[in-house]
Tab-separated table of C-alpha atoms in Angstrom:
chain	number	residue	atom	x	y	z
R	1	UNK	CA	153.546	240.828	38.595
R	2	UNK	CA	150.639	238.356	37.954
R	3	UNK	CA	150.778	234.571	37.743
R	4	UNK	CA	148.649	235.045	34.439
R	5	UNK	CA	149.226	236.610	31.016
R	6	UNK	CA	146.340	239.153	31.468
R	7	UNK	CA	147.509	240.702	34.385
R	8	UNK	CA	150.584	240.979	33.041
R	9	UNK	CA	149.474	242.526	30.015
R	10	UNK	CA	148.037	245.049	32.419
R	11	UNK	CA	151.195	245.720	33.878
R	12	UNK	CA	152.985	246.391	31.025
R	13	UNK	CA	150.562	249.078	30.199
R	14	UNK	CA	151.797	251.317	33.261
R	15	UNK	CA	154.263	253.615	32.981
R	16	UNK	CA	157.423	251.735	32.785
R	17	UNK	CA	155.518	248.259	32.890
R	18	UNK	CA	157.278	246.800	30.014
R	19	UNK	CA	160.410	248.028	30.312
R	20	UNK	CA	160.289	246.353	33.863
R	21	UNK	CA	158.780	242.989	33.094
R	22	UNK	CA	161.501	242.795	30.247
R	23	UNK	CA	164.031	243.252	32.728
R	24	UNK	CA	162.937	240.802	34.625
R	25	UNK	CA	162.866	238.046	31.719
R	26	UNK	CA	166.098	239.280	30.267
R	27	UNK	CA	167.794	238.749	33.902
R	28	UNK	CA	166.121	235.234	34.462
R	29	UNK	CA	167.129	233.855	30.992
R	30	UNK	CA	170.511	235.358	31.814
R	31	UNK	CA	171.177	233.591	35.139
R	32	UNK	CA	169.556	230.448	33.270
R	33	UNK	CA	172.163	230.661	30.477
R	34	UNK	CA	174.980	231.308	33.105
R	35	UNK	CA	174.051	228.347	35.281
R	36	UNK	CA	174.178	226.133	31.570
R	37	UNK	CA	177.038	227.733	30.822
R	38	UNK	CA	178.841	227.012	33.966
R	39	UNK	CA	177.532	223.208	34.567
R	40	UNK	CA	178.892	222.094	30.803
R	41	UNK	CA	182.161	224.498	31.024
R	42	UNK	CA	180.990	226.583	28.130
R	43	UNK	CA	182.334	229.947	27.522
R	44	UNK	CA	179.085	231.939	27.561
R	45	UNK	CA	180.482	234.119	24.636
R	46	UNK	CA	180.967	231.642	22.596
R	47	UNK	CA	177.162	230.853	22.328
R	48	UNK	CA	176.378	232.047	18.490
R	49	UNK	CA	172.344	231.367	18.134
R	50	UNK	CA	170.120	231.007	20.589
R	51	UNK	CA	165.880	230.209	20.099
R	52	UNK	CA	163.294	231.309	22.260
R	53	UNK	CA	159.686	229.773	22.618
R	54	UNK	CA	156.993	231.125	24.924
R	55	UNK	CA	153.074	231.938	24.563
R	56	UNK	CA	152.685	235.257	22.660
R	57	UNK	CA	152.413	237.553	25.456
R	58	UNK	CA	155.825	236.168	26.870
R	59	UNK	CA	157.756	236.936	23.576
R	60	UNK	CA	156.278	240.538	23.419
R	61	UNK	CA	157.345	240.670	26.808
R	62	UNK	CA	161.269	239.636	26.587
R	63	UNK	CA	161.502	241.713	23.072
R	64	UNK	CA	159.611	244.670	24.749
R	65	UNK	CA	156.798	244.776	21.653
R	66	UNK	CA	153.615	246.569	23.470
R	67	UNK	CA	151.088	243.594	24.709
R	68	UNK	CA	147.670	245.462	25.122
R	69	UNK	CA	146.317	245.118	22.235
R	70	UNK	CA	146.269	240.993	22.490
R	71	UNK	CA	143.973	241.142	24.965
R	72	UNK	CA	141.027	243.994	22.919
R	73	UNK	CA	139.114	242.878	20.077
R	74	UNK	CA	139.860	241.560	17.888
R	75	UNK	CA	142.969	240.642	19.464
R	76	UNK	CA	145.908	241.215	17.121
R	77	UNK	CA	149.534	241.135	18.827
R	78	UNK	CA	151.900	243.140	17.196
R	79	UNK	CA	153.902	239.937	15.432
R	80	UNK	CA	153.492	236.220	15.545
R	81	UNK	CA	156.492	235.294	13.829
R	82	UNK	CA	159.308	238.571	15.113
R	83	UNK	CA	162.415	239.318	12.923
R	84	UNK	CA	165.707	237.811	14.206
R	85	UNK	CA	167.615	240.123	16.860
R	86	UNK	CA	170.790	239.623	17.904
R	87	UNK	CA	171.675	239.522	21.196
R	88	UNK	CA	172.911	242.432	21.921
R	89	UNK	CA	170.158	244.408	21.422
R	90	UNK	CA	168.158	242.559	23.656
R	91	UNK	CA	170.436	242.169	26.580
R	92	UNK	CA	171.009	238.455	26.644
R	93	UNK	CA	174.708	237.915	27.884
R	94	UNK	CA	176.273	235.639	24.878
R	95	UNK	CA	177.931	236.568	21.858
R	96	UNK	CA	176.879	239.890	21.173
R	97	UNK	CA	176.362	238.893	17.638
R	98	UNK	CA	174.730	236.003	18.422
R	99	UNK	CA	170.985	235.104	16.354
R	100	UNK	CA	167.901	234.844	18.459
R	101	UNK	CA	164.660	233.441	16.882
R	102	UNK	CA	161.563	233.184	18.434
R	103	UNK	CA	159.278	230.046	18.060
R	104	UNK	CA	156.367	231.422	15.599
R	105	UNK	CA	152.826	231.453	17.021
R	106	UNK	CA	149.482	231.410	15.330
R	107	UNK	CA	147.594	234.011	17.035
R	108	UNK	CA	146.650	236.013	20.529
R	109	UNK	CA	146.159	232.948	22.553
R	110	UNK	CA	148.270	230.305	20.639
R	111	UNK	CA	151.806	231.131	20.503
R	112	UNK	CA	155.204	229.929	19.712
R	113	UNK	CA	156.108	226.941	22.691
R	114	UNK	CA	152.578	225.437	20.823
R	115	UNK	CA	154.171	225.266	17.680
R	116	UNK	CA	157.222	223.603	19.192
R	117	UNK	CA	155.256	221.005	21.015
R	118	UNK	CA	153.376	219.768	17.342
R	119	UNK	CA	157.109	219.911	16.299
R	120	UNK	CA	158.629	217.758	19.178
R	121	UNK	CA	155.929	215.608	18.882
R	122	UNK	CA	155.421	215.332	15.027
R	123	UNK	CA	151.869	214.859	14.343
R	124	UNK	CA	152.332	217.236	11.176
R	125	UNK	CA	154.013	214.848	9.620
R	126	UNK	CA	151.994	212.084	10.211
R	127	UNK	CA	148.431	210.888	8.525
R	128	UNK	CA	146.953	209.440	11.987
R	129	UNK	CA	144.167	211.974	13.618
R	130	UNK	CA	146.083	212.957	16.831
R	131	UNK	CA	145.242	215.532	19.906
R	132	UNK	CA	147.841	217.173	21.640
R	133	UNK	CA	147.162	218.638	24.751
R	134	UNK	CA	149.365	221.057	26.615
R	135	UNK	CA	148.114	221.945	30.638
R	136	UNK	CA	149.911	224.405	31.008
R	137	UNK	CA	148.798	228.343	32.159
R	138	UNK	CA	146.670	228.745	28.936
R	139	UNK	CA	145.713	225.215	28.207
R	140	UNK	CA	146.021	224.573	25.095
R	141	UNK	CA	144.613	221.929	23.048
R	142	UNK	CA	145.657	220.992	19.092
R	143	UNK	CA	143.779	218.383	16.774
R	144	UNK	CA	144.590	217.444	13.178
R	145	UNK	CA	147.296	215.642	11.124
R	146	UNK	CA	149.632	216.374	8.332
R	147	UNK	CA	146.834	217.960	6.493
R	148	UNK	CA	145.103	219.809	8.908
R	149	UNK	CA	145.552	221.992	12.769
R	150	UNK	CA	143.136	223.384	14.494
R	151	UNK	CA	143.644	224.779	17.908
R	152	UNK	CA	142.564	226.515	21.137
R	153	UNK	CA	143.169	227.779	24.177
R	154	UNK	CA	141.721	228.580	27.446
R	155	UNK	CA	142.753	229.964	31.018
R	156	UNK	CA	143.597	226.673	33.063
R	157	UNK	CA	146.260	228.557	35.576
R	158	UNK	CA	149.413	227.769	36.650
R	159	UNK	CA	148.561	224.654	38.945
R	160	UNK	CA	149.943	222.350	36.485
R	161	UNK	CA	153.216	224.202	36.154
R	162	UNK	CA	153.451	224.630	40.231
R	163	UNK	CA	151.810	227.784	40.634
R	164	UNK	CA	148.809	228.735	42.578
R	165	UNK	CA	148.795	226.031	45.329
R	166	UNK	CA	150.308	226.183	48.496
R	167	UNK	CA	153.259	223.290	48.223
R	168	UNK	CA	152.817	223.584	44.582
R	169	UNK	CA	156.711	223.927	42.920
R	170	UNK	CA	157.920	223.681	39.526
R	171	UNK	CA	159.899	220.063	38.095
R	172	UNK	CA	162.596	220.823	39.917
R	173	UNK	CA	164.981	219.339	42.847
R	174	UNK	CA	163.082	218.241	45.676
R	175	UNK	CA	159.878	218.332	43.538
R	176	UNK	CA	157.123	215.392	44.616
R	177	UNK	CA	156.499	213.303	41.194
R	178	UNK	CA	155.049	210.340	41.838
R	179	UNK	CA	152.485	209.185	45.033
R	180	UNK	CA	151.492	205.913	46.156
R	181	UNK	CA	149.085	205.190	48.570
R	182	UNK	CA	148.655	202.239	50.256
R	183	UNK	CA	145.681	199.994	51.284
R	184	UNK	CA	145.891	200.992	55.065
R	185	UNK	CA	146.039	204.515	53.830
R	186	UNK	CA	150.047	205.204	53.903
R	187	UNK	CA	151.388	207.509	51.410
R	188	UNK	CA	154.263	206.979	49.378
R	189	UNK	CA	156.012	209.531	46.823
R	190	UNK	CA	159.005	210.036	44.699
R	191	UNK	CA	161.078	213.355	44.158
R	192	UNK	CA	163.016	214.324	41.742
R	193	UNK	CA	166.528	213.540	42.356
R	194	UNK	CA	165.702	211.219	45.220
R	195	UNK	CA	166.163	214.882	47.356
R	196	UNK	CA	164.082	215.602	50.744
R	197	UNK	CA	160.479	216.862	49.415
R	198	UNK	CA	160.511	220.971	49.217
R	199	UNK	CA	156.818	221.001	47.084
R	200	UNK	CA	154.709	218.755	44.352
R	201	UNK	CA	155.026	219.384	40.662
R	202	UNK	CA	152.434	219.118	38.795
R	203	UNK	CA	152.596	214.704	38.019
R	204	UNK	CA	152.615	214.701	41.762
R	205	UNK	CA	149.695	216.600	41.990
R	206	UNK	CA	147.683	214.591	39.601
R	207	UNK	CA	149.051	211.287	41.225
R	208	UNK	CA	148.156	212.658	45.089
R	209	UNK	CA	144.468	213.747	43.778
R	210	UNK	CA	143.944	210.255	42.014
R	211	UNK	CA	145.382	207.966	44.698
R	212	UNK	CA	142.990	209.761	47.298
R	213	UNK	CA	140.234	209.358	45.079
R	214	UNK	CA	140.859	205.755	44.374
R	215	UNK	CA	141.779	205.233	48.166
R	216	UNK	CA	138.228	206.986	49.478
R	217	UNK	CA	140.635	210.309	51.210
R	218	UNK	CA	138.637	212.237	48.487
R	219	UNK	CA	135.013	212.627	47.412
R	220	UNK	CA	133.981	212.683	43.921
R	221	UNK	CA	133.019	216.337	44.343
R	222	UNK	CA	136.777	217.266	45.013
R	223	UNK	CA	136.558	217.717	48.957
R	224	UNK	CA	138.602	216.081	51.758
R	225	UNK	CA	136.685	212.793	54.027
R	226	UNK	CA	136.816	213.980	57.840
R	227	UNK	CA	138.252	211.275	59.710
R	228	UNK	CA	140.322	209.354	56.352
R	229	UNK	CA	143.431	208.713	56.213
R	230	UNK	CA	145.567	211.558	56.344
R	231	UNK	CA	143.244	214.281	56.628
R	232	UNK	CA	143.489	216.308	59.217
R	233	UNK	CA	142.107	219.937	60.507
R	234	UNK	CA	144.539	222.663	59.377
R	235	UNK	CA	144.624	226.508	60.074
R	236	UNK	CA	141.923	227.325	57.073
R	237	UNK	CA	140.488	223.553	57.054
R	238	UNK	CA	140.501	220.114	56.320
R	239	UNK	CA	144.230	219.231	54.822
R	240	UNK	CA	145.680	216.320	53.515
R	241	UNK	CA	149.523	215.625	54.892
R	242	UNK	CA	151.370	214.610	52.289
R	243	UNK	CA	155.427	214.921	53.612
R	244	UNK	CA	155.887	216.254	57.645
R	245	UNK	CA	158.003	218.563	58.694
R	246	UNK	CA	160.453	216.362	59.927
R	247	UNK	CA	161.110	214.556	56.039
R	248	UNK	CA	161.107	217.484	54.489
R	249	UNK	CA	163.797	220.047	53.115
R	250	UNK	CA	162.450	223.007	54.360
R	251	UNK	CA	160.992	221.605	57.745
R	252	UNK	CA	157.634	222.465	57.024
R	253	UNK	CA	154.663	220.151	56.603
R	254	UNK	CA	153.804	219.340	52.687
R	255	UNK	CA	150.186	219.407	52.621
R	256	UNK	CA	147.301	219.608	50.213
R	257	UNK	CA	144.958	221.993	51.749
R	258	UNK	CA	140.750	222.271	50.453
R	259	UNK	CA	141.621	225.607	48.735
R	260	UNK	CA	144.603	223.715	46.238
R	261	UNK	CA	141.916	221.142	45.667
R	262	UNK	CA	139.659	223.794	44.084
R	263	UNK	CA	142.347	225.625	42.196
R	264	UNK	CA	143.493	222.142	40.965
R	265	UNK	CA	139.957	221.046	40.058
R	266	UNK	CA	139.428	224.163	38.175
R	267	UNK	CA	142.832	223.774	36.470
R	268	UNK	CA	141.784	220.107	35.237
R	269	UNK	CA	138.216	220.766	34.069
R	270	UNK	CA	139.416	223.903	31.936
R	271	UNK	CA	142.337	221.678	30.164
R	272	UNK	CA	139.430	218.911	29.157
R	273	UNK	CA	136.537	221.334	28.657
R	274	UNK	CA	138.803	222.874	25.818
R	275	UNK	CA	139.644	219.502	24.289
R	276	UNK	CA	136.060	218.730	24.356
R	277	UNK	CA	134.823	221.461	22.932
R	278	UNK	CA	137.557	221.462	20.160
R	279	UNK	CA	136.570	218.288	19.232
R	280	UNK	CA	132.938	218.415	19.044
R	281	UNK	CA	133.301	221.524	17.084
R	282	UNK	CA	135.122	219.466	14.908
R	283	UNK	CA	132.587	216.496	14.524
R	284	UNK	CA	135.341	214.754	16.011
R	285	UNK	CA	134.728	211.937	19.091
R	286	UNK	CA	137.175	211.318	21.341
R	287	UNK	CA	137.241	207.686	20.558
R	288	UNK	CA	138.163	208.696	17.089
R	289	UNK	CA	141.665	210.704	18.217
R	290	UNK	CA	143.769	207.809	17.359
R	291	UNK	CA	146.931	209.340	19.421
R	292	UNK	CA	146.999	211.852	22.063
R	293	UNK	CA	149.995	213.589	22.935
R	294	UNK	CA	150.518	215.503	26.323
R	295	UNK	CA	153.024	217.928	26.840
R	296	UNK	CA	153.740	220.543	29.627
R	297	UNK	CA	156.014	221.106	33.283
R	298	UNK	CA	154.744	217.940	34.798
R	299	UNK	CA	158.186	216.644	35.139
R	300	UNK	CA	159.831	213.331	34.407
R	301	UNK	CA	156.694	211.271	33.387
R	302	UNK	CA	153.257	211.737	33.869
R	303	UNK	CA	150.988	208.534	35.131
R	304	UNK	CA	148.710	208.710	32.358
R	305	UNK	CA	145.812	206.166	33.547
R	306	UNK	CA	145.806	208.324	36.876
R	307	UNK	CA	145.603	211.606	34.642
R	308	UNK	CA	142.363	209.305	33.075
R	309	UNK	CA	141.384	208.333	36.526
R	310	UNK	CA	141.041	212.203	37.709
R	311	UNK	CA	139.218	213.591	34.205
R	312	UNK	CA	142.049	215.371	32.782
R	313	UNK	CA	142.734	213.335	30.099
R	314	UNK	CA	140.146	212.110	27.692
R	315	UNK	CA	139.587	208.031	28.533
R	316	UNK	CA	141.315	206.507	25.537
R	317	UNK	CA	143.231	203.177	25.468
R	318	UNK	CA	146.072	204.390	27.392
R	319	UNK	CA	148.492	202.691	24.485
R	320	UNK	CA	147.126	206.049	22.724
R	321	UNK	CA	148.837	208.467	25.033
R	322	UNK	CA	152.549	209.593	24.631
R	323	UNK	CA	153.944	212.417	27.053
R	324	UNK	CA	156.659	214.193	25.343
R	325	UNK	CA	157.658	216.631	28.551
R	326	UNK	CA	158.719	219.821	28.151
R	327	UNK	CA	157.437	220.052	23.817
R	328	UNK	CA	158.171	223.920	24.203
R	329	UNK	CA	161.785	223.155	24.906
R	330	UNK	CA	162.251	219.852	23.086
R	331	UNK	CA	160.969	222.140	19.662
R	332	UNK	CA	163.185	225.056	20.174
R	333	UNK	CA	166.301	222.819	20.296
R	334	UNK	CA	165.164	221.167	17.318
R	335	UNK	CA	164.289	224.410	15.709
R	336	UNK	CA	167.997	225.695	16.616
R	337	UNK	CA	169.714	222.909	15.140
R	338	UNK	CA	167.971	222.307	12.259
R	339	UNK	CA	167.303	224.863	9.449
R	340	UNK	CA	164.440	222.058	8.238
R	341	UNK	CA	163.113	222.181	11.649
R	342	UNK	CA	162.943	225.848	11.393
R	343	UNK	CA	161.048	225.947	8.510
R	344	UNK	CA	158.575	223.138	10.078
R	345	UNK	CA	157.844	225.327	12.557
R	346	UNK	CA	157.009	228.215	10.385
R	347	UNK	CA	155.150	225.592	8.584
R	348	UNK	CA	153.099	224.499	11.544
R	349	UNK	CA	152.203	228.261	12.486
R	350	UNK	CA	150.837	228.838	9.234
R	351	UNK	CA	148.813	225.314	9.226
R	352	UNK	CA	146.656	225.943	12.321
R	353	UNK	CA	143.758	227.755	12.865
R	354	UNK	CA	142.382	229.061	15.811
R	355	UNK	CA	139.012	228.716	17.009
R	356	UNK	CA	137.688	231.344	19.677
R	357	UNK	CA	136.267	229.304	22.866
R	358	UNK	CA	134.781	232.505	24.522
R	359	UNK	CA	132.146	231.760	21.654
R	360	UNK	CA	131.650	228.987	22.413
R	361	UNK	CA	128.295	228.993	24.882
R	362	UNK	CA	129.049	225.564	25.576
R	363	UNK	CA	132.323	225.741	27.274
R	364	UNK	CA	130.819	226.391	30.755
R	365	UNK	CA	128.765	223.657	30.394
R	366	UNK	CA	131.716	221.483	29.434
R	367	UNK	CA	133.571	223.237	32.428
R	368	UNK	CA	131.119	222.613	34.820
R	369	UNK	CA	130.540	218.777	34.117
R	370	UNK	CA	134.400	218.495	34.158
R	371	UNK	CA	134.832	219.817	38.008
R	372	UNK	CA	133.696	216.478	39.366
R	373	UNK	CA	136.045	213.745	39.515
R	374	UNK	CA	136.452	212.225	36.714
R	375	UNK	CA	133.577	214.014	35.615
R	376	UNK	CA	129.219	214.558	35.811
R	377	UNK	CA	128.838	212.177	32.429
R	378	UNK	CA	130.046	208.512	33.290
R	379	UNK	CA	129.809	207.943	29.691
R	380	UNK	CA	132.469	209.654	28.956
R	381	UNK	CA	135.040	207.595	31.366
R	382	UNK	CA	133.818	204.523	31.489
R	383	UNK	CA	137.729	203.047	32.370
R	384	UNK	CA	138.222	205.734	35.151
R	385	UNK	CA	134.084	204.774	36.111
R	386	UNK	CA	135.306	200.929	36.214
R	387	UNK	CA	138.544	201.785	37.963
R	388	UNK	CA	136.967	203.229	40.819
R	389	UNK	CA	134.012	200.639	41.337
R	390	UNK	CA	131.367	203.486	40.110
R	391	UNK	CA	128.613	202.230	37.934
C-alpha cells in the first residue's frame, strides 16, 4: 500500500485503511516470530516480552493509533512513547500475557528504531562529537554526545533498504553484497550465504555504483558509458549486467538499469544533504564529527571508503566510521533485556531535538550539489576527488 510512510498514512485514512494495514503488520511479525520460533525450537507461547522498534508511523500502524495527523501541521502523532500492551490485544501469537514495548521516538519524523540505533551504538554515553547516520526510507541523521542530540530526517526512499529498483532486494539469501570489478572490466560480487544471486541489497548497490565509477562504466553525472564494459541496450535503455540469467536463482538477468541509477542517486544525495544541513545548522564541520556511525539494511558490512567514493558518506578518515547494521534491531534487544537499557532509551528520546528540514531553504541546494558523484563541490571530498584521479 505505498513503499513510503505518507502514502501509507493516506491509506489508513480510508475506510478500513488501518484496520487493514494493521493486519498486515500483525500477520508479517507473526510469520517472523513463527519462523524464529521454529529455527531455535522455541515454544512460541512461551515468549513472555517482546519490543518493537519502527519509525512513528509504523508503530501507529501495528497498534492501530490513527496516523493522519503526523503528516498536518504541526505534526503531532498521537504518542511517541505508547503504554505497554500485551499481546493479546494486539494479535501477536505468543504468550497471551506477554509485554510489548515499543522503542520511544522523539517526534513525527524521528521515531523509535532512531532511538535504538544511538542506543546500539552508544554515542549518549560518550563525550566525543559523533554523527550517526541511518539511510534508510526516511534518512535520518543524529549529531551530539552525552550532553546533547539533535536530529533530522528527510525522504531518501527505500533504495537503500531494497526497494524501488528493479533487482533491488532486502539483506537477505541470495542478496548481492559486495562487487568487484576488475581492470579489463569483469565484475565480481558476493551474496549473502554464498547462494545464486536473486537481487542487490543495498552494500551491493553502493559497491556496483562506486566500482563503475572508479572503473569509467559510469559518468560523474550518474548515467551509463555506451560502449563500456558491461553496458548494454536494454528494453527502456542503457543497462548495466551485473549477474546473467544463467548464474542466477531466478534465471533472469540482474541488471542495473538508467532508471535505478536515478532513484539511487536521489536516495544518496537526500541521506548527505540532511547530514549537511544538520551540521551547518549546528556550526558544526564535518571535519569536526570525530566518529560517524552508520546504521541501516545494508547487510553484513558496508564498504565504507566506496560509500565515501559515491558521496553518501561525508569524507572523513575512514578510521572514523563504524557500521553497526541493523541499530533498530541491535537497540530493541538491548532494550528487552535490560531494564537500564530501557530507561536509556527513554533517556535518548527525551535528549534529542528535532530540527524541521522543510525549513530549511537550503536543503535543495544541498540536494542538488549531492546528485553528482561524489558531489558538485570537490572541496568537500577531496579523498573520493583523489581516489578517482579528479582534480
Amino acid at each position: 500500500h505505498g513503499e513510503d510512510v505518507i502514502t501509507r498514512i493516506i491509506h489508513a485514512s480510508e475506510p478500513g485503511g488501518l484496520e487493514q494495514l494493521r493486519a498486515h503488520i500483525v500477520d508479517e511479525l507473526n510469520v517472523l516470530v513463527g519462523s524464529l520460533a521454529l529455527d531455535h525450537h522455541v515454544n512460541r507461547h512461551d515468549i513472555v516480552a517482546a519490543v518493537v522498534a519502527g519509525n512513528t508511523t509504523m508503530i501507529h500502524l501495528f497498534l492501530g493509533l490513527p496516523p493522519a495527523e503526523i503528516r498536518r501541521e504541526p505534526y503531532v502523532p498521537v504518542a511517541t512513547a505508547p503504554l505497554v500492551y500485551h499481546a493479546g490485544d494486539i494479535g501477536l501469537r505468543i504468550h497471551a500475557r506477554a509485554v510489548i514495548g515499543c522503542m520511544p521516538g522523539s517526534g513525527s519524523y524521528v521515531g523509535g528504531d532512531i532511538s535504538a540505533d544511538v542506543l546500539a551504538s552508544g554515542m549518549d554515553r560518550r563525550p566525543e562529537l559523533a554523527m550517526l547516520i541511518d539511510a534508510g526510507t526516511n534518512g535520518e541523521t543524529v549529531i551530539g554526545d552525552r550532553d546533547f542530540l539533535v536530529c533530522c530526517a528527510c525522504s531518501a526512499g527505500p533504495a537503500f533498504e531494497g526497494g524501488g529498483t528493479s533487482c533491488g532486494m532486502r539483506a537477505a539469501h541470495g542478496a548481492i553484497s559486495h562487487v568487484q570489478m576488475s581492470a579489463d572490466g569483469d565484475l565480481g560480487y558476493e551474496t549473502i550465504d554464498a547462494s545464486p544471486p536473486r537481487g542487490i541489497c543495498g552494500s551491493g548497490l553502493v559497491e556496483l555504483l562506486a566500482e563503475q565509477l572508479r572503473g569509467g562504466t559510469l559518468d560523474r553525472s550518474g548515467h551509463l558509458r555506451p560502449g563500456a564494459p558491461l553496458v548494454r541496450e536494454g528494453p527502456d535503455g542503457p543497462e548495466a549486467l551485473v549477474a546473467p540469467a544463467d548464474d542466477t536463482a531466478t534465471g533472469e538477468d540482474i541488471v542495473l538499469t538508467e532508471a535505478d541509477l536515478e532513484i539511487v542517486l536521489r536516495s544518496k544525495a537526500a541521506v548527505y544533504a540532511g547530514a549537511s544541513v544538520l551540521a551547518r545548522r549546528l556550526g558544526i564541520d564535518m571535519s569536526e564529527i570525530e566518529r560517524v556511525y552508520v546504521a541501516g539494511g545494508f547487510g553484513t558490512s558496508l564498504d565504507v571508503e566506496k560509500a565515501m567514493l559515491i558521496g553518501l558518506l561525508p569524507d572523513v578518515p575512514p578510521e572514523r566510521v563504524t557500521f553497526i547494521g541493523n541499530g533498530s534491531v541491535s537497540g530493541a534487544r538491548m532494550a528487552l533485556l535490560s531494564r537500564d537499557a530501557w530507561q536509556r532509551a527513554a533517556d535518548v528520546a527525551g535528549m534529542m531535538t528535532y530540527r524541521d528540514l522543510s525549513a530549511d531553504g537550503s536543503f535543495m541546494d544541498e540536494y542538488t550539489g549531492a546528485l553528482f558523484l561524489p558531489h558538485t563541490d570537490s572541496d568537500r571530498f577531496p579523498r573520493a576527488h583523489a581516489a578517482l584521479g579528479v582534480a
